[in-house]
Amino acid sequence: MPNLLNVLGRLLCWLGLHDYRVVDRTFEFGLGGDTEKLQCRRCGRTIIRNT
């Protein structure tokens, strides 16, 4: 039987409220700026964003 907190966390991910952590970060000078690779701790979704 799944834990209630795990089910609630998955529901939050399904609604778009992820719990992201920084996996990788690159620093660059110029117009490109910094790039971060983020991964959700609950569902594993990975995104890349420019900061």
JSON list of N, CA and C in Angstrom, two decimals:
[
{"chain": "A", "resi": 1, "resn": "MET", "atom": "N", "xyz": [0.84, -1.18, 0.00]},
{"chain": "A", "resi": 1, "resn": "MET", "atom": "CA", "xyz": [0.00, 0.00, 0.00]},
{"chain": "A", "resi": 1, "resn": "MET", "atom": "C", "xyz": [0.89, 1.25, 0.00]},
{"chain": "A", "resi": 2, "resn": "PRO", "atom": "N", "xyz": [0.67, 2.16, -0.95]},
{"chain": "A", "resi": 2, "resn": "PRO", "atom": "CA", "xyz": [1.53, 3.34, -1.04]},
{"chain": "A", "resi": 2, "resn": "PRO", "atom": "C", "xyz": [1.36, 4.27, 0.16]},
{"chain": "A", "resi": 3, "resn": "ASN", "atom": "N", "xyz": [2.44, 4.93, 0.49]},
{"chain": "A", "resi": 3, "resn": "ASN", "atom": "CA", "xyz": [2.44, 5.89, 1.60]},
{"chain": "A", "resi": 3, "resn": "ASN", "atom": "C", "xyz": [1.61, 7.11, 1.18]},
{"chain": "A", "resi": 4, "resn": "LEU", "atom": "N", "xyz": [0.86, 7.66, 2.12]},
{"chain": "A", "resi": 4, "resn": "LEU", "atom": "CA", "xyz": [-0.01, 8.80, 1.84]},
{"chain": "A", "resi": 4, "resn": "LEU", "atom": "C", "xyz": [0.78, 10.02, 1.37]},
{"chain": "A", "resi": 5, "resn": "LEU", "atom": "N", "xyz": [1.98, 10.25, 1.95]},
{"chain": "A", "resi": 5, "resn": "LEU", "atom": "CA", "xyz": [2.80, 11.38, 1.53]},
{"chain": "A", "resi": 5, "resn": "LEU", "atom": "C", "xyz": [3.30, 11.22, 0.10]},
{"chain": "A", "resi": 6, "resn": "ASN", "atom": "N", "xyz": [3.62, 9.99, -0.31]},
{"chain": "A", "resi": 6, "resn": "ASN", "atom": "CA", "xyz": [4.05, 9.75, -1.69]},
{"chain": "A", "resi": 6, "resn": "ASN", "atom": "C", "xyz": [2.91, 10.02, -2.67]},
{"chain": "A", "resi": 7, "resn": "VAL", "atom": "N", "xyz": [1.73, 9.59, -2.32]},
{"chain": "A", "resi": 7, "resn": "VAL", "atom": "CA", "xyz": [0.56, 9.82, -3.18]},
{"chain": "A", "resi": 7, "resn": "VAL", "atom": "C", "xyz": [0.27, 11.31, -3.29]},
{"chain": "A", "resi": 8, "resn": "LEU", "atom": "N", "xyz": [0.36, 12.02, -2.18]},
{"chain": "A", "resi": 8, "resn": "LEU", "atom": "CA", "xyz": [0.13, 13.47, -2.18]},
{"chain": "A", "resi": 8, "resn": "LEU", "atom": "C", "xyz": [1.20, 14.18, -3.01]},
{"chain": "A", "resi": 9, "resn": "GLY", "atom": "N", "xyz": [2.45, 13.75, -2.89]},
{"chain": "A", "resi": 9, "resn": "GLY", "atom": "CA", "xyz": [3.53, 14.34, -3.67]},
{"chain": "A", "resi": 9, "resn": "GLY", "atom": "C", "xyz": [3.33, 14.13, -5.16]},
{"chain": "A", "resi": 10, "resn": "ARG", "atom": "N", "xyz": [2.91, 12.95, -5.55]},
{"chain": "A", "resi": 10, "resn": "ARG", "atom": "CA", "xyz": [2.67, 12.66, -6.97]},
{"chain": "A", "resi": 10, "resn": "ARG", "atom": "C", "xyz": [1.50, 13.50, -7.48]},
{"chain": "A", "resi": 11, "resn": "LEU", "atom": "N", "xyz": [0.50, 13.69, -6.65]},
{"chain": "A", "resi": 11, "resn": "LEU", "atom": "CA", "xyz": [-0.64, 14.53, -7.02]},
{"chain": "A", "resi": 11, "resn": "LEU", "atom": "C", "xyz": [-0.19, 15.97, -7.25]},
{"chain": "A", "resi": 12, "resn": "LEU", "atom": "N", "xyz": [0.69, 16.47, -6.38]},
{"chain": "A", "resi": 12, "resn": "LEU", "atom": "CA", "xyz": [1.22, 17.82, -6.56]},
{"chain": "A", "resi": 12, "resn": "LEU", "atom": "C", "xyz": [2.01, 17.93, -7.87]},
{"chain": "A", "resi": 13, "resn": "CYS", "atom": "N", "xyz": [2.80, 16.91, -8.21]},
{"chain": "A", "resi": 13, "resn": "CYS", "atom": "CA", "xyz": [3.53, 16.92, -9.49]},
{"chain": "A", "resi": 13, "resn": "CYS", "atom": "C", "xyz": [2.55, 16.91, -10.66]},
{"chain": "A", "resi": 14, "resn": "TRP", "atom": "N", "xyz": [1.50, 16.15, -10.55]},
{"chain": "A", "resi": 14, "resn": "TRP", "atom": "CA", "xyz": [0.50, 16.09, -11.61]},
{"chain": "A", "resi": 14, "resn": "TRP", "atom": "C", "xyz": [-0.15, 17.45, -11.81]},
{"chain": "A", "resi": 15, "resn": "LEU", "atom": "N", "xyz": [-0.28, 18.22, -10.72]},
{"chain": "A", "resi": 15, "resn": "LEU", "atom": "CA", "xyz": [-0.86, 19.56, -10.80]},
{"chain": "A", "resi": 15, "resn": "LEU", "atom": "C", "xyz": [0.16, 20.61, -11.25]},
{"chain": "A", "resi": 16, "resn": "GLY", "atom": "N", "xyz": [1.43, 20.22, -11.37]},
{"chain": "A", "resi": 16, "resn": "GLY", "atom": "CA", "xyz": [2.47, 21.13, -11.85]},
{"chain": "A", "resi": 16, "resn": "GLY", "atom": "C", "xyz": [3.30, 21.76, -10.75]},
{"chain": "A", "resi": 17, "resn": "LEU", "atom": "N", "xyz": [3.16, 21.30, -9.52]},
{"chain": "A", "resi": 17, "resn": "LEU", "atom": "CA", "xyz": [3.93, 21.84, -8.39]},
{"chain": "A", "resi": 17, "resn": "LEU", "atom": "C", "xyz": [5.05, 20.85, -8.05]},
{"chain": "A", "resi": 18, "resn": "HIS", "atom": "N", "xyz": [6.17, 21.01, -8.76]},
{"chain": "A", "resi": 18, "resn": "HIS", "atom": "CA", "xyz": [7.30, 20.08, -8.60]},
{"chain": "A", "resi": 18, "resn": "HIS", "atom": "C", "xyz": [8.24, 20.54, -7.50]},
{"chain": "A", "resi": 19, "resn": "ASP", "atom": "N", "xyz": [9.04, 19.62, -6.99]},
{"chain": "A", "resi": 19, "resn": "ASP", "atom": "CA", "xyz": [10.06, 19.89, -5.97]},
{"chain": "A", "resi": 19, "resn": "ASP", "atom": "C", "xyz": [11.43, 19.73, -6.64]},
{"chain": "A", "resi": 20, "resn": "TYR", "atom": "N", "xyz": [11.88, 20.82, -7.31]},
{"chain": "A", "resi": 20, "resn": "TYR", "atom": "CA", "xyz": [13.10, 20.74, -8.10]},
{"chain": "A", "resi": 20, "resn": "TYR", "atom": "C", "xyz": [14.35, 20.88, -7.24]},
{"chain": "A", "resi": 21, "resn": "ARG", "atom": "N", "xyz": [15.41, 20.20, -7.68]},
{"chain": "A", "resi": 21, "resn": "ARG", "atom": "CA", "xyz": [16.75, 20.37, -7.11]},
{"chain": "A", "resi": 21, "resn": "ARG", "atom": "C", "xyz": [17.72, 20.58, -8.26]},
{"chain": "A", "resi": 22, "resn": "VAL", "atom": "N", "xyz": [18.79, 21.30, -8.00]},
{"chain": "A", "resi": 22, "resn": "VAL", "atom": "CA", "xyz": [19.79, 21.59, -9.04]},
{"chain": "A", "resi": 22, "resn": "VAL", "atom": "C", "xyz": [20.68, 20.37, -9.20]},
{"chain": "A", "resi": 23, "resn": "VAL", "atom": "N", "xyz": [20.76, 19.85, -10.43]},
{"chain": "A", "resi": 23, "resn": "VAL", "atom": "CA", "xyz": [21.59, 18.69, -10.74]},
{"chain": "A", "resi": 23, "resn": "VAL", "atom": "C", "xyz": [22.92, 19.15, -11.30]},
{"chain": "A", "resi": 24, "resn": "ASP", "atom": "N", "xyz": [22.90, 20.14, -12.19]},
{"chain": "A", "resi": 24, "resn": "ASP", "atom": "CA", "xyz": [24.11, 20.61, -12.85]},
{"chain": "A", "resi": 24, "resn": "ASP", "atom": "C", "xyz": [23.98, 22.10, -13.11]},
{"chain": "A", "resi": 25, "resn": "ARG", "atom": "N", "xyz": [25.08, 22.81, -13.02]},
{"chain": "A", "resi": 25, "resn": "ARG", "atom": "CA", "xyz": [25.08, 24.26, -13.27]},
{"chain": "A", "resi": 25, "resn": "ARG", "atom": "C", "xyz": [26.34, 24.61, -14.03]},
{"chain": "A", "resi": 26, "resn": "THR", "atom": "N", "xyz": [26.18, 25.40, -15.11]},
{"chain": "A", "resi": 26, "resn": "THR", "atom": "CA", "xyz": [27.33, 25.89, -15.87]},
{"chain": "A", "resi": 26, "resn": "THR", "atom": "C", "xyz": [27.32, 27.41, -15.82]},
{"chain": "A", "resi": 27, "resn": "PHE", "atom": "N", "xyz": [28.50, 27.98, -15.62]},
{"chain": "A", "resi": 27, "resn": "PHE", "atom": "CA", "xyz": [28.66, 29.42, -15.56]},
{"chain": "A", "resi": 27, "resn": "PHE", "atom": "C", "xyz": [29.33, 29.89, -16.84]},
{"chain": "A", "resi": 28, "resn": "GLU", "atom": "N", "xyz": [28.73, 30.91, -17.48]},
{"chain": "A", "resi": 28, "resn": "GLU", "atom": "CA", "xyz": [29.29, 31.46, -18.69]},
{"chain": "A", "resi": 28, "resn": "GLU", "atom": "C", "xyz": [29.19, 32.97, -18.63]},
{"chain": "A", "resi": 29, "resn": "PHE", "atom": "N", "xyz": [30.14, 33.63, -19.28]},
{"chain": "A", "resi": 29, "resn": "PHE", "atom": "CA", "xyz": [30.10, 35.08, -19.39]},
{"chain": "A", "resi": 29, "resn": "PHE", "atom": "C", "xyz": [29.50, 35.45, -20.73]},
{"chain": "A", "resi": 30, "resn": "GLY", "atom": "N", "xyz": [28.82, 36.55, -20.79]},
{"chain": "A", "resi": 30, "resn": "GLY", "atom": "CA", "xyz": [28.25, 37.03, -22.04]},
{"chain": "A", "resi": 30, "resn": "GLY", "atom": "C", "xyz": [26.74, 36.95, -22.03]},
{"chain": "A", "resi": 31, "resn": "LEU", "atom": "N", "xyz": [26.17, 36.94, -23.23]},
{"chain": "A", "resi": 31, "resn": "LEU", "atom": "CA", "xyz": [24.71, 36.97, -23.37]},
{"chain": "A", "resi": 31, "resn": "LEU", "atom": "C", "xyz": [24.05, 35.67, -22.94]},
{"chain": "A", "resi": 32, "resn": "GLY", "atom": "N", "xyz": [24.72, 34.55, -23.09]},
{"chain": "A", "resi": 32, "resn": "GLY", "atom": "CA", "xyz": [24.13, 33.26, -22.75]},
{"chain": "A", "resi": 32, "resn": "GLY", "atom": "C", "xyz": [23.83, 33.12, -21.28]},
{"chain": "A", "resi": 33, "resn": "GLY", "atom": "N", "xyz": [24.70, 33.62, -20.44]},
{"chain": "A", "resi": 33, "resn": "GLY", "atom": "CA", "xyz": [24.50, 33.55, -19.00]},
{"chain": "A", "resi": 33, "resn": "GLY", "atom": "C", "xyz": [24.67, 32.14, -18.46]},
{"chain": "A", "resi": 34, "resn": "ASP", "atom": "N", "xyz": [24.15, 31.92, -17.28]},
{"chain": "A", "resi": 34, "resn": "ASP", "atom": "CA", "xyz": [24.27, 30.64, -16.61]},
{"chain": "A", "resi": 34, "resn": "ASP", "atom": "C", "xyz": [23.14, 29.70, -17.04]},
{"chain": "A", "resi": 35, "resn": "THR", "atom": "N", "xyz": [23.43, 28.40, -16.99]},
{"chain": "A", "resi": 35, "resn": "THR", "atom": "CA", "xyz": [22.44, 27.38, -17.32]},
{"chain": "A", "resi": 35, "resn": "THR", "atom": "C", "xyz": [22.35, 26.40, -16.16]},
{"chain": "A", "resi": 36, "resn": "GLU", "atom": "N", "xyz": [21.13, 26.08, -15.74]},
{"chain": "A", "resi": 36, "resn": "GLU", "atom": "CA", "xyz": [20.91, 25.11, -14.67]},
{"chain": "A", "resi": 36, "resn": "GLU", "atom": "C", "xyz": [20.08, 23.94, -15.18]},
{"chain": "A", "resi": 37, "resn": "LYS", "atom": "N", "xyz": [20.45, 22.75, -14.75]},
{"chain": "A", "resi": 37, "resn": "LYS", "atom": "CA", "xyz": [19.66, 21.55, -15.04]},
{"chain": "A", "resi": 37, "resn": "LYS", "atom": "C", "xyz": [18.98, 21.16, -13.74]},
{"chain": "A", "resi": 38, "resn": "LEU", "atom": "N", "xyz": [17.64, 21.17, -13.73]},
{"chain": "A", "resi": 38, "resn": "LEU", "atom": "CA", "xyz": [16.85, 20.89, -12.53]},
{"chain": "A", "resi": 38, "resn": "LEU", "atom": "C", "xyz": [16.10, 19.57, -12.69]},
{"chain": "A", "resi": 39, "resn": "GLN", "atom": "N", "xyz": [15.97, 18.83, -11.58]},
{"chain": "A", "resi": 39, "resn": "GLN", "atom": "CA", "xyz": [15.26, 17.56, -11.60]},
{"chain": "A", "resi": 39, "resn": "GLN", "atom": "C", "xyz": [14.32, 17.51, -10.41]},
{"chain": "A", "resi": 40, "resn": "CYS", "atom": "N", "xyz": [13.09, 17.07, -10.64]},
{"chain": "A", "resi": 40, "resn": "CYS", "atom": "CA", "xyz": [12.11, 16.94, -9.57]},
{"chain": "A", "resi": 40, "resn": "CYS", "atom": "C", "xyz": [12.47, 15.73, -8.71]},
{"chain": "A", "resi": 41, "resn": "ARG", "atom": "N", "xyz": [12.43, 15.92, -7.40]},
{"chain": "A", "resi": 41, "resn": "ARG", "atom": "CA", "xyz": [12.78, 14.85, -6.47]},
{"chain": "A", "resi": 41, "resn": "ARG", "atom": "C", "xyz": [11.71, 13.76, -6.41]},
{"chain": "A", "resi": 42, "resn": "ARG", "atom": "N", "xyz": [10.47, 14.12, -6.72]},
{"chain": "A", "resi": 42, "resn": "ARG", "atom": "CA", "xyz": [9.37, 13.16, -6.60]},
{"chain": "A", "resi": 42, "resn": "ARG", "atom": "C", "xyz": [9.15, 12.35, -7.86]},
{"chain": "A", "resi": 43, "resn": "CYS", "atom": "N", "xyz": [9.06, 13.02, -9.03]},
{"chain": "A", "resi": 43, "resn": "CYS", "atom": "CA", "xyz": [8.68, 12.30, -10.25]},
{"chain": "A", "resi": 43, "resn": "CYS", "atom": "C", "xyz": [9.84, 12.12, -11.24]},
{"chain": "A", "resi": 44, "resn": "GLY", "atom": "N", "xyz": [10.95, 12.84, -11.04]},
{"chain": "A", "resi": 44, "resn": "GLY", "atom": "CA", "xyz": [12.11, 12.67, -11.91]},
{"chain": "A", "resi": 44, "resn": "GLY", "atom": "C", "xyz": [12.11, 13.55, -13.15]},
{"chain": "A", "resi": 45, "resn": "ARG", "atom": "N", "xyz": [11.15, 14.44, -13.29]},
{"chain": "A", "resi": 45, "resn": "ARG", "atom": "CA", "xyz": [11.10, 15.34, -14.45]},
{"chain": "A", "resi": 45, "resn": "ARG", "atom": "C", "xyz": [12.33, 16.23, -14.45]},
{"chain": "A", "resi": 46, "resn": "THR", "atom": "N", "xyz": [12.96, 16.40, -15.63]},
{"chain": "A", "resi": 46, "resn": "THR", "atom": "CA", "xyz": [14.16, 17.20, -15.77]},
{"chain": "A", "resi": 46, "resn": "THR", "atom": "C", "xyz": [13.91, 18.35, -16.71]},
{"chain": "A", "resi": 47, "resn": "ILE", "atom": "N", "xyz": [14.33, 19.57, -16.30]},
{"chain": "A", "resi": 47, "resn": "ILE", "atom": "CA", "xyz": [14.22, 20.74, -17.16]},
{"chain": "A", "resi": 47, "resn": "ILE", "atom": "C", "xyz": [15.56, 21.48, -17.15]},
{"chain": "A", "resi": 48, "resn": "ILE", "atom": "N", "xyz": [15.78, 22.28, -18.18]},
{"chain": "A", "resi": 48, "resn": "ILE", "atom": "CA", "xyz": [16.97, 23.12, -18.28]},
{"chain": "A", "resi": 48, "resn": "ILE", "atom": "C", "xyz": [16.49, 24.55, -18.35]},
{"chain": "A", "resi": 49, "resn": "ARG", "atom": "N", "xyz": [17.08, 25.42, -17.53]},
{"chain": "A", "resi": 49, "resn": "ARG", "atom": "CA", "xyz": [16.67, 26.82, -17.57]},
{"chain": "A", "resi": 49, "resn": "ARG", "atom": "C", "xyz": [17.90, 27.71, -17.58]},
{"chain": "A", "resi": 50, "resn": "ASN", "atom": "N", "xyz": [17.75, 28.85, -18.25]},
{"chain": "A", "resi": 50, "resn": "ASN", "atom": "CA", "xyz": [18.79, 29.86, -18.30]},
{"chain": "A", "resi": 50, "resn": "ASN", "atom": "C", "xyz": [18.50, 30.90, -17.23]},
{"chain": "A", "resi": 51, "resn": "THR", "atom": "N", "xyz": [19.53, 31.26, -16.46]},
{"chain": "A", "resi": 51, "resn": "THR", "atom": "CA", "xyz": [19.32, 32.24, -15.41]},
{"chain": "A", "resi": 51, "resn": "THR", "atom": "C", "xyz": [20.00, 33.54, -15.74]}
]
